[in-house]
Tab-separated table of C-alpha atoms and ligand atoms in Angstrom:
chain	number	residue	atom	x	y	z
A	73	UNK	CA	84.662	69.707	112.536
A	74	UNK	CA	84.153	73.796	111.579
A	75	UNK	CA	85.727	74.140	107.887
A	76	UNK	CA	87.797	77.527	107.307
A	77	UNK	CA	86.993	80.528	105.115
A	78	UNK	CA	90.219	82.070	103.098
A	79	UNK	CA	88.929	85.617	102.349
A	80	UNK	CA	91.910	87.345	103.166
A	81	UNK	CA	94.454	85.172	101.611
A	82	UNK	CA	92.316	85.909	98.572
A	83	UNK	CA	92.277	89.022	98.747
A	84	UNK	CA	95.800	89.452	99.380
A	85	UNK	CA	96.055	87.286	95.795
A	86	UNK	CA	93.625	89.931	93.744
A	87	UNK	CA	96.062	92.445	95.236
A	88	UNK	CA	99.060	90.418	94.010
A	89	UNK	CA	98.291	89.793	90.534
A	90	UNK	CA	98.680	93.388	89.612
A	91	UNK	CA	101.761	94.111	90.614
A	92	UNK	CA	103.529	89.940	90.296
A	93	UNK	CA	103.958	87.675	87.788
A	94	UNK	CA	101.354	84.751	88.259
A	95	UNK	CA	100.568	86.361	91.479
A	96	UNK	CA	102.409	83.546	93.211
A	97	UNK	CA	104.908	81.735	91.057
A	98	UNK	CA	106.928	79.046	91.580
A	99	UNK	CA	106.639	75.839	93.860
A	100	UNK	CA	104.242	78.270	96.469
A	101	UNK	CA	101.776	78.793	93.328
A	102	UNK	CA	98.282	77.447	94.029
A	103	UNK	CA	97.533	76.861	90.571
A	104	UNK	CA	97.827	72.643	91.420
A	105	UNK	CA	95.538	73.429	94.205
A	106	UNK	CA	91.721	73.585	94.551
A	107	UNK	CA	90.846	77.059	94.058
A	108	UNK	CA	89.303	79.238	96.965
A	109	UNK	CA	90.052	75.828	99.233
A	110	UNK	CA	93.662	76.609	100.410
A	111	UNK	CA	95.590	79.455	102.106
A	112	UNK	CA	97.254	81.543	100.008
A	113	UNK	CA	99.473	83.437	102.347
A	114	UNK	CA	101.062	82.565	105.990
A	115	UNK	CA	101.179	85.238	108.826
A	116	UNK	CA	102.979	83.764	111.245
A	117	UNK	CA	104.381	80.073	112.711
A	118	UNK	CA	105.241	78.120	116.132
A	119	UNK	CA	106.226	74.952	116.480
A	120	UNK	CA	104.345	72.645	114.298
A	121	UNK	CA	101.649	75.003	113.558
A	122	UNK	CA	101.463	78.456	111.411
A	123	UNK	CA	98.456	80.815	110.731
A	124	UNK	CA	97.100	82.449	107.689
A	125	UNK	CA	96.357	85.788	107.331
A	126	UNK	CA	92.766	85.048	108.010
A	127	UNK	CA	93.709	83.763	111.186
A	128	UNK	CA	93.598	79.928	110.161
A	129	UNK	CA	95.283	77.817	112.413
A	130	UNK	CA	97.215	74.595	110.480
A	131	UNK	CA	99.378	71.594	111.663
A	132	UNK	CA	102.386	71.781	109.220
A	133	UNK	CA	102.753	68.387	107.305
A	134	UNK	CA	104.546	70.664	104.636
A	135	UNK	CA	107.166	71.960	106.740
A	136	UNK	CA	107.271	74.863	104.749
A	137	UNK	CA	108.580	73.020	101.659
A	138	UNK	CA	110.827	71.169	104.179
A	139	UNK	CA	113.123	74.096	105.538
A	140	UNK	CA	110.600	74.166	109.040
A	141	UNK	CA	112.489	70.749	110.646
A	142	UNK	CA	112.444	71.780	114.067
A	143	UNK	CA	109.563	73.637	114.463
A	144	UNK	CA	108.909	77.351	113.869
A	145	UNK	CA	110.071	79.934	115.710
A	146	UNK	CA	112.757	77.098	117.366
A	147	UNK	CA	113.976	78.983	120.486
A	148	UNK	CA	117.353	77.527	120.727
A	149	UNK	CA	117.715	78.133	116.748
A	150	UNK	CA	116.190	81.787	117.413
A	151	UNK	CA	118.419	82.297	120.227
A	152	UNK	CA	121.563	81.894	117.940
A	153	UNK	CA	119.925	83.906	115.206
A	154	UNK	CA	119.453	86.850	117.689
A	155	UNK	CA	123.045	86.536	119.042
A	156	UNK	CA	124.517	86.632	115.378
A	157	UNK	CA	121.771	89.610	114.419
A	158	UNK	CA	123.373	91.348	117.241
A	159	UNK	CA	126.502	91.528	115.040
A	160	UNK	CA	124.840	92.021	111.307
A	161	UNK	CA	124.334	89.790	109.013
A	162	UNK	CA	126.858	90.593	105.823
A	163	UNK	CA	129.949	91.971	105.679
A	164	UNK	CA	133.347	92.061	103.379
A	165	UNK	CA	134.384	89.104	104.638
A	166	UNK	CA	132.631	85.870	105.898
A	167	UNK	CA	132.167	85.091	110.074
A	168	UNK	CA	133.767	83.392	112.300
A	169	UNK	CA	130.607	81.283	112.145
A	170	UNK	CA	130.866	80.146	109.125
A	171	UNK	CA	134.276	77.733	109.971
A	172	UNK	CA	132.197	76.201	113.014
A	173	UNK	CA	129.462	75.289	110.878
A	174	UNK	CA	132.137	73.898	108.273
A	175	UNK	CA	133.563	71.782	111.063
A	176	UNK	CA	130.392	70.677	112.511
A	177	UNK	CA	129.260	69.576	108.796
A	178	UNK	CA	132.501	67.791	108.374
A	179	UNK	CA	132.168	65.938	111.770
A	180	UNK	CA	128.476	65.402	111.067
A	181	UNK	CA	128.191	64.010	107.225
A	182	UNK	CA	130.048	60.764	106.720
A	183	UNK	CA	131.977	61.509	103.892
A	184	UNK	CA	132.569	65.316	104.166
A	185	UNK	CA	136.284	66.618	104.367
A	186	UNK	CA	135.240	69.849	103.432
A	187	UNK	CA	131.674	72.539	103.213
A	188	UNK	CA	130.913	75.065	101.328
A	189	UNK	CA	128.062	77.357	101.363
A	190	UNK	CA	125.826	79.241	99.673
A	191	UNK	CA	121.603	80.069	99.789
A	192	UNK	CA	119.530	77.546	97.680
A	193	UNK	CA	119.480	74.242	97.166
A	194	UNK	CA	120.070	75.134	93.313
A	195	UNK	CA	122.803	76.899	93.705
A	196	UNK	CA	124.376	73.643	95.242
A	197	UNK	CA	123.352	71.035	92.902
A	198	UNK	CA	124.818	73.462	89.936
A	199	UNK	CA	128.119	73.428	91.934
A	200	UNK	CA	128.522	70.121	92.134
A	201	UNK	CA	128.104	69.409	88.979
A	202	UNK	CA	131.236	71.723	88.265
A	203	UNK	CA	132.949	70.511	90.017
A	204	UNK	CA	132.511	67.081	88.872
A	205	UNK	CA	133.377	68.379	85.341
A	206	UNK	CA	136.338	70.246	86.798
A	207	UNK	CA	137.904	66.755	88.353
A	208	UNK	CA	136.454	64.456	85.585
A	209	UNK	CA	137.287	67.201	82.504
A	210	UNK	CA	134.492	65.507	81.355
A	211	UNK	CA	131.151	67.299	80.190
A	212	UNK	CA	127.949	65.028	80.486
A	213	UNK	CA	125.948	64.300	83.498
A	214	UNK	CA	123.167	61.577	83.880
A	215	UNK	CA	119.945	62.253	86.023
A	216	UNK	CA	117.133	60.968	86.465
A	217	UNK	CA	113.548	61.888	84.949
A	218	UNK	CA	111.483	63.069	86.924
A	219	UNK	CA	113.795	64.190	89.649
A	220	UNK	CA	114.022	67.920	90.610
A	221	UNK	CA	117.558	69.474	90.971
A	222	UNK	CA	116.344	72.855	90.921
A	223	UNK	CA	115.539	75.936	89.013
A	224	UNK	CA	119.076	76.206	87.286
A	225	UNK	CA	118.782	76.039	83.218
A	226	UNK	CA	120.317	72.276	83.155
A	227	UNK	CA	118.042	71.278	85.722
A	228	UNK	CA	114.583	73.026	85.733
A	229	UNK	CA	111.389	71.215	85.155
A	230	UNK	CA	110.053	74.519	83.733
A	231	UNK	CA	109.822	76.027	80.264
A	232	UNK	CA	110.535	79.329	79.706
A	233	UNK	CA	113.037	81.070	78.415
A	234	UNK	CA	115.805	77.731	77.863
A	235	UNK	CA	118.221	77.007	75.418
A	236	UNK	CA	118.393	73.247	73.412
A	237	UNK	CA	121.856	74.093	74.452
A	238	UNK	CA	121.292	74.258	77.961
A	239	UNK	CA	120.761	70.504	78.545
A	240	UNK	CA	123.227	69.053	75.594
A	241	UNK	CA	125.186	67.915	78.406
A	242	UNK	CA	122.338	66.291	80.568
A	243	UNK	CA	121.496	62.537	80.100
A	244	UNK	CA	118.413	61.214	81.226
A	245	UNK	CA	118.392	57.921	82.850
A	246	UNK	CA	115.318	56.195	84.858
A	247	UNK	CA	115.020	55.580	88.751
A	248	UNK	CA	116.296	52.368	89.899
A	249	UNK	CA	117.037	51.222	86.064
A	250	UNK	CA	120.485	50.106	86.791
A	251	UNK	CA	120.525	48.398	83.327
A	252	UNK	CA	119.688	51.919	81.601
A	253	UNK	CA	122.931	53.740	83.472
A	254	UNK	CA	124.972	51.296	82.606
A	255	UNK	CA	124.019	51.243	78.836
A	256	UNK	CA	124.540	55.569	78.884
A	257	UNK	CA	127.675	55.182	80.495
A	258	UNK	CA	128.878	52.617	77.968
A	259	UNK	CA	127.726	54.772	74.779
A	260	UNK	CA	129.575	57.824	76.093
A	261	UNK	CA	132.721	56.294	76.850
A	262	UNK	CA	134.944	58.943	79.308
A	263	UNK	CA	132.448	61.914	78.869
A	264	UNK	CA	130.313	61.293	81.832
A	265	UNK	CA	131.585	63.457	84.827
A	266	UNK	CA	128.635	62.701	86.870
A	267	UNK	CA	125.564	60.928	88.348
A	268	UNK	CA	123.301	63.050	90.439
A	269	UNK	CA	120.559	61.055	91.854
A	270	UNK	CA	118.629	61.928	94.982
A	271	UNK	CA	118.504	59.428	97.330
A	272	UNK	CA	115.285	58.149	97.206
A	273	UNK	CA	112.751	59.352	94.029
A	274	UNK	CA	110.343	61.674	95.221
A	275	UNK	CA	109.308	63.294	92.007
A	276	UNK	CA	106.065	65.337	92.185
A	277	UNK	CA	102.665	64.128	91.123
A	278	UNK	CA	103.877	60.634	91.924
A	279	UNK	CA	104.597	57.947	94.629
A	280	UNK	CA	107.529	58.291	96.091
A	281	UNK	CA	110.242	55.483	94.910
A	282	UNK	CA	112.668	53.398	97.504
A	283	UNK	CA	115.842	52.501	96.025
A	284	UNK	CA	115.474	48.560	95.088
A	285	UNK	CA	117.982	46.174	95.980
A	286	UNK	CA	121.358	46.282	94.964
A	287	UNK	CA	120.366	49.724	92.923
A	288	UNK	CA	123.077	51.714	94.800
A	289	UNK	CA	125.225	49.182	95.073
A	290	UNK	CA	125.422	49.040	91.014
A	291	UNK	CA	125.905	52.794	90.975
A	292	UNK	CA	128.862	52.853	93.530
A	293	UNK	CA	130.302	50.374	91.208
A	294	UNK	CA	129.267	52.055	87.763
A	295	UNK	CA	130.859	55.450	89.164
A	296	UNK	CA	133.821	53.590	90.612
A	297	UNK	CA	134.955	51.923	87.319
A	298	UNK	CA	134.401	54.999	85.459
A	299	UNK	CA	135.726	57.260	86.991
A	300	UNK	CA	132.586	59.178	87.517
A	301	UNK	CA	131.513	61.131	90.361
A	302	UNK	CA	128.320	60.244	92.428
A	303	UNK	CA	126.448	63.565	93.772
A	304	UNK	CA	123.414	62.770	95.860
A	305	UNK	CA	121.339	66.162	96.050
A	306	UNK	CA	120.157	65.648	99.718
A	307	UNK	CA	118.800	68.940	99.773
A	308	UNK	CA	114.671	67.459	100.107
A	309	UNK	CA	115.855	64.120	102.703
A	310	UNK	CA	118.749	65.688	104.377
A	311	UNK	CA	118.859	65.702	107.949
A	312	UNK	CA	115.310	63.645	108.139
A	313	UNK	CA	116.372	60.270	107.763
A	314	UNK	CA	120.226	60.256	109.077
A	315	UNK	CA	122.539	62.870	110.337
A	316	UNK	CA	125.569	61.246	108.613
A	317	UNK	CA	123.974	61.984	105.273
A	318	UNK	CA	120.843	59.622	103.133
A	319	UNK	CA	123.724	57.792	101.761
A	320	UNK	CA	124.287	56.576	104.982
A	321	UNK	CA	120.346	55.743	105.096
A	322	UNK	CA	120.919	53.689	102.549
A	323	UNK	CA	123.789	52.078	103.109
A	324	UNK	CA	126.502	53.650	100.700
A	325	UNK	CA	128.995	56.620	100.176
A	326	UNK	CA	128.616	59.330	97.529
A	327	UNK	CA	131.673	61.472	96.436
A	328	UNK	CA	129.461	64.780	97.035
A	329	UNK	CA	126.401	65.454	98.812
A	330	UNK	CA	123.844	68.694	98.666
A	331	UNK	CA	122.291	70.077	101.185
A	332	UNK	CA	119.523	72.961	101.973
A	333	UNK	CA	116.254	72.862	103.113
A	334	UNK	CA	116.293	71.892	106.948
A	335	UNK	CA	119.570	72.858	107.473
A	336	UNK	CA	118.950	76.297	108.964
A	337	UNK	CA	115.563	75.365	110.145
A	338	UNK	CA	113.739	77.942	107.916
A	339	UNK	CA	116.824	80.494	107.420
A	340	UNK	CA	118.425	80.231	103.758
A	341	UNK	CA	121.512	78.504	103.638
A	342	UNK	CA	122.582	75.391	101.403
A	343	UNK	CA	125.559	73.487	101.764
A	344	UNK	CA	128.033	70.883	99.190
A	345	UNK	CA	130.505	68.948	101.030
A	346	UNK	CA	132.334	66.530	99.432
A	347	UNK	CA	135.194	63.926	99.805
A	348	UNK	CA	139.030	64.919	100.048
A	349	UNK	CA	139.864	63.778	96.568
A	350	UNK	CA	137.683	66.540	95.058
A	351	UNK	CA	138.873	69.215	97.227
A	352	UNK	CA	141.496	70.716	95.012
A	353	UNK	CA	138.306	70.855	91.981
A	354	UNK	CA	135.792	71.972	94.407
A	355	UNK	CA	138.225	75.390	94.941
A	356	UNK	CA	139.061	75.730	91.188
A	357	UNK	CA	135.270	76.230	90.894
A	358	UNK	CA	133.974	79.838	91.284
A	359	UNK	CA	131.569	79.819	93.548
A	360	UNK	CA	130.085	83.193	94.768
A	361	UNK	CA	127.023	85.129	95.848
A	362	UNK	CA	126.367	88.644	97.411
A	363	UNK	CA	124.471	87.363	100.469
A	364	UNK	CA	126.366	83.540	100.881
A	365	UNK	CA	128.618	84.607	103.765
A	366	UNK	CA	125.769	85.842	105.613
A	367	UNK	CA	126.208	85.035	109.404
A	368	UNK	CA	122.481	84.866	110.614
A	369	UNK	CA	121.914	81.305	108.486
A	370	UNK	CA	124.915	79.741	109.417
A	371	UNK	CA	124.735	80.350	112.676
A	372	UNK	CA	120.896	79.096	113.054
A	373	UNK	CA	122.546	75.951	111.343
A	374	UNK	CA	124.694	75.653	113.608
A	375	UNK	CA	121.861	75.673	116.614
A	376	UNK	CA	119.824	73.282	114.031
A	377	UNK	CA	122.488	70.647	113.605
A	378	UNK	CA	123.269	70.374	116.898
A	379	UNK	CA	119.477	70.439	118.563
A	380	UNK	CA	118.978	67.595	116.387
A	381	UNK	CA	121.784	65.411	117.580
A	382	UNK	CA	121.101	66.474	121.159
A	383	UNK	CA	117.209	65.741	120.930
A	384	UNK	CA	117.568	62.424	118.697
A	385	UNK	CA	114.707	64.359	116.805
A	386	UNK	CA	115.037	61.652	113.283
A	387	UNK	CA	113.772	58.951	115.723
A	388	UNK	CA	111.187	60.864	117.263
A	389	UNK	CA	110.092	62.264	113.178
A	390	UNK	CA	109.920	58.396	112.214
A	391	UNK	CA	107.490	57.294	115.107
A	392	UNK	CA	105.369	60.473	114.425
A	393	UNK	CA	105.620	60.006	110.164
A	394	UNK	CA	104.964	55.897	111.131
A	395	UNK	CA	101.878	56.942	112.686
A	396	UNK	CA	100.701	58.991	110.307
A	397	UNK	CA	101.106	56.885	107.179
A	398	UNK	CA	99.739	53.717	109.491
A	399	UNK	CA	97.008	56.241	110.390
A	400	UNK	CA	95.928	57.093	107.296
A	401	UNK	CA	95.974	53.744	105.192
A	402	UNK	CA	93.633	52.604	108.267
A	403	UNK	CA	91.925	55.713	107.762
A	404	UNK	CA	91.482	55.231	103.641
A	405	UNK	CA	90.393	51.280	104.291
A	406	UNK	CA	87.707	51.979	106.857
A	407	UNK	CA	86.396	53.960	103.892
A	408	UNK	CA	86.749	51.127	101.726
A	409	UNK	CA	89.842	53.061	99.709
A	410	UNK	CA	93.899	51.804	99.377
A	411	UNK	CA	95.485	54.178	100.026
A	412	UNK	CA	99.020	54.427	98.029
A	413	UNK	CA	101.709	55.255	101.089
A	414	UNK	CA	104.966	56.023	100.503
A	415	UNK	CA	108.456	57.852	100.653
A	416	UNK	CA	110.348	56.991	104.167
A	417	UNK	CA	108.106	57.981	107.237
A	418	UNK	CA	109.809	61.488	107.819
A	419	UNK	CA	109.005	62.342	104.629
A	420	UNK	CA	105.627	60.896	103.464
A	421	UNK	CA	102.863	60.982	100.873
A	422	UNK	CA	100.066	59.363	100.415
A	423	UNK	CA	97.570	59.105	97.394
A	424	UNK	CA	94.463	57.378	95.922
A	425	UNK	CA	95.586	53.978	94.926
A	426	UNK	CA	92.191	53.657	92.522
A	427	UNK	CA	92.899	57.050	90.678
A	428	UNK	CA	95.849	58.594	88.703
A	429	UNK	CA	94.181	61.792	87.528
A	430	UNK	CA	94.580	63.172	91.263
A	431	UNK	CA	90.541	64.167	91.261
A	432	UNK	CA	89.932	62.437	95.001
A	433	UNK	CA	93.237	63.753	95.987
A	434	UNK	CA	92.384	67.051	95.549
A	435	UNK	CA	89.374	67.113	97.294
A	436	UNK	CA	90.742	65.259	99.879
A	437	UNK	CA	94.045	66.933	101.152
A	438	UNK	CA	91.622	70.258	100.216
A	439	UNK	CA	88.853	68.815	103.129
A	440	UNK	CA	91.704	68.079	105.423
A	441	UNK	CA	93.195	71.406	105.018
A	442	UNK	CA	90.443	73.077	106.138
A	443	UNK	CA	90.038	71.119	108.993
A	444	UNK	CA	93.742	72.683	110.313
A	445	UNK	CA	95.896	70.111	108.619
A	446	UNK	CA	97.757	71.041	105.996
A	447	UNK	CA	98.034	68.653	103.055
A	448	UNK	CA	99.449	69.222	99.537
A	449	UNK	CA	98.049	67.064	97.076
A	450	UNK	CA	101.238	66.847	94.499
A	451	UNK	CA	104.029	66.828	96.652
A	452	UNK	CA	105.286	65.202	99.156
A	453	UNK	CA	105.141	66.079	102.749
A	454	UNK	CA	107.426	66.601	105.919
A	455	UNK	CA	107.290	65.549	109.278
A	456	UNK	CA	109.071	67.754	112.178
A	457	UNK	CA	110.147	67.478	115.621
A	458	UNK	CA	107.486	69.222	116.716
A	459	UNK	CA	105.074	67.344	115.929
A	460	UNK	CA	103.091	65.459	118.742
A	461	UNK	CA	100.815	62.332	118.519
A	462	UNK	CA	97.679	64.862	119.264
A	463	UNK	CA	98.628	66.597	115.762
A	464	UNK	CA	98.263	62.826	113.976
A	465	UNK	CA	95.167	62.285	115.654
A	466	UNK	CA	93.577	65.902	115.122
A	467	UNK	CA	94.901	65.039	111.341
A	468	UNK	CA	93.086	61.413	111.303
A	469	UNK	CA	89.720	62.744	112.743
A	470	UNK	CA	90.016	65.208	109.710
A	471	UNK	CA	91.086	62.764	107.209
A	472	UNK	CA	87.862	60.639	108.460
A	473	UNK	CA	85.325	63.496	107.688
A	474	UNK	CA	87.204	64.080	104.518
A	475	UNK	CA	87.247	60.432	103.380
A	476	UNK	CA	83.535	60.557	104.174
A	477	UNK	CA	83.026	63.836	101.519
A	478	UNK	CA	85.535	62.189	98.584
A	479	UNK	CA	83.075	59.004	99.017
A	480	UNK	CA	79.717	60.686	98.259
A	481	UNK	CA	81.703	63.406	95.794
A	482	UNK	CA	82.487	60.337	93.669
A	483	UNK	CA	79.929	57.499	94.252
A	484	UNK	CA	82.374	55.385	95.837
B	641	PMP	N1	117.010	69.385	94.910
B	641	PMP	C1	115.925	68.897	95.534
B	641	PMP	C2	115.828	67.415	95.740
B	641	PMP	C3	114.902	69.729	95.959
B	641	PMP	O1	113.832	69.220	96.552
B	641	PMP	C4	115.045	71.120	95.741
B	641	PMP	C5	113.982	72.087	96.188
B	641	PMP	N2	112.706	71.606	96.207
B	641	PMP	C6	116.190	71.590	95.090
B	641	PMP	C7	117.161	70.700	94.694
B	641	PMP	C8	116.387	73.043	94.798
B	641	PMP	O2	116.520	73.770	95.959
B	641	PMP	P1	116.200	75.338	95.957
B	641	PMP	O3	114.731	75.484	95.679
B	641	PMP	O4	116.558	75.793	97.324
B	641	PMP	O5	117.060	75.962	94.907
């Protein structure tokens, strides 16, 4: 297969890093990936596929983060978007859009009696929280390590610029270590307002976690006697492994649930709904933002939500996320390598069972990358509904060459 140059997304960088911070900061920074073997910048998408400036073609196992769940440039979601445009976008009060999409949510999502909206995923997860503390008047909050919640001061991963007092109230627990929940809860008798958990662990520069037996049924009952409320920040698995919500996935209710990502199909909007009991809290919370009633994102929501119930597009994204993870484990053992699969097949990951220091992954999801599919070697990935069985195929024949180059790199 013909490998791709990246001049002009470099150059586009050199450009960038005098007049940005780090160039490109945040989760779309290249600094985890091999430099001068990646795009840096995308010009345009369709469907499954986008292009980089240098004119790069790439089947999207990244989704764009996630957001990208019905392909790019969706026309039914477009169609709404241009309909709503028509109208502009923000005004002094919200659109009449915005109580369809509230209805549709609350029809959709299992336990939702009400929605509420805003842009990020962050913004959510920090609500929720609230408004646990609001119904609980309780202060602490148990999460997991490892687990991102978003960019928010309680929450962030990152260093910069925090307080010790911005996490005084944050308790960290372990993935599926019911015992270790259980023994927080009990040593902070009535000051826990909340357990956010997502609903499966898909932390970065790891395999991503199931929840183990009985794991959420021990929560549901740990919340339930303490009066503590369960938030599942659905804003990375929403809407890619069941409609109703990934409680519903996997078999339980949560009080709250967060949403983002695929929601709008690449247009920002996030969303909290939540069960009737916290209703009543979830108002007492002020919640605001100058661009949140914004009619454009809602209404390609809208158009999202309800091309993926007409299309049954999760059961066509777990065939074509099957195939791939099948595909590549096959792929890895022809080469004589296990390959480490996991995370649920709509949103997979695979890595180098032998290593842990990421050097053949790297090189690998770099080789496939420049054979047009794109592969991030830290995070996890995202399958779409556009995705066809020629695009897992095109990505296998590339995995095989690249397989190939990580076996002589490393005297496999
Ligand atoms: N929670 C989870 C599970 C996420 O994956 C993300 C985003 N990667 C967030 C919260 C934060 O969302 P946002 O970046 O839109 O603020």
């Amino acid at each position: 297969m013909e490998t791709y140059k990246f001049d002009k997304s470099m150059e586009l960088f050199n450009r960038a890093r005098a007049v940005i911070p780090g160039g490109i900061y945040g989760h779309l920074s290249p600094a985890v990936l091999v430099p001068g073997k990646y795009p840096y910048y995308a010009q345009r998408g369709e469907g499954g596929y986008y292009w980089d400036p240098d004119g790069n073609r790439y089947i999207d196992w990244m989704c764009g983060y996630g957001p990208m769940i019905l392909g790019y440039n969706h026309p039914k979601v477009e169609a709404a978007v241009d309909e709503q445009r028509k109208n502009a976008d923000c005004f002094n009060h919200p659109t009449p859009v915005m109580v369809e999409l509230a209805e549709l949510l609350v029809d959709t999502v299992k336990i939702a009696d009400w929605a509420i909206f805003a842009k990020n995923g962050s913004d959510t997860t920090t609500y929720a929280v609230q408004v646990a503390r609001q119904s609980t008047g309780r202060d602490k909050v148990i999460a997991c390590k490892g687990a991102y919640h978003g960019a928010h001061a309680w929450c962030t991963p990152g260093h910069g610029g925090l307080t010790d007092a911005d996490r005084v109230n944050v308790l960290m627990s372990e993935w599926n270590n019911l015992e270790l929940f259980r023994k927080l809860v009990d040593e902070h008798p009535n000051q826990v307002a909340a357990i956010i958990l997502t609903p499966y662990h898909h932390p970065a520069f790891a395999d991503s976690v199931l929840p183990a037996p009985g794991f959420y049924e021990g929560i549901r009952s740990l919340c339930d006697r303490n009066g503590i409320v369960l938030i599942i920040d659905d804003v990375r698995a929403g809407f890619r492994l069941d409609l109703r919500g990934s409680d519903q996935y996997f078999g339980f209710d949560a009080d709250i649930l967060c949403f983002s990502k695929a929601l709008g199909n690449t247009y920002p909007i996030s969303a909290c709904v939540g069960r009737d009991d916290l209703r009543l809290s979830a108002s007492d919370v002020f919640f605001t933002g100058s661009f949140w009633g914004g009619g454009i994102s809602m209404a390609a929501a809208i158009a999202t939500i309800k091309e993926l119930k007409e299309t049954n597009a999760v059961a066509h994204m777990m065939h074509i996320g099957k195939l791939l993870q099948d595909g590549i484990r096959e792929t890895g053992a022809k080469h004589g390598y296990e390959m480490s699969v996991t995370g649920p097949p709509t949103i997979p990951y695979a890595s180098f069972a032998c290593e842990r220091d990421f050097m053949r992954q790297q090189v690998f999801c770099a080789e496939v990358t420049a054979r047009g599919a794109f592969f991030h070697p830290h995070h996890n990935w995202f399958i779409s509904a556009a995705h066809t069985e020629a695009d897992v195929e095109h990505t296998l024949a590339a995995c095989d060459e690249a397989f190939a180059i990580v076996k002589e790199k490393f005297n496999d």
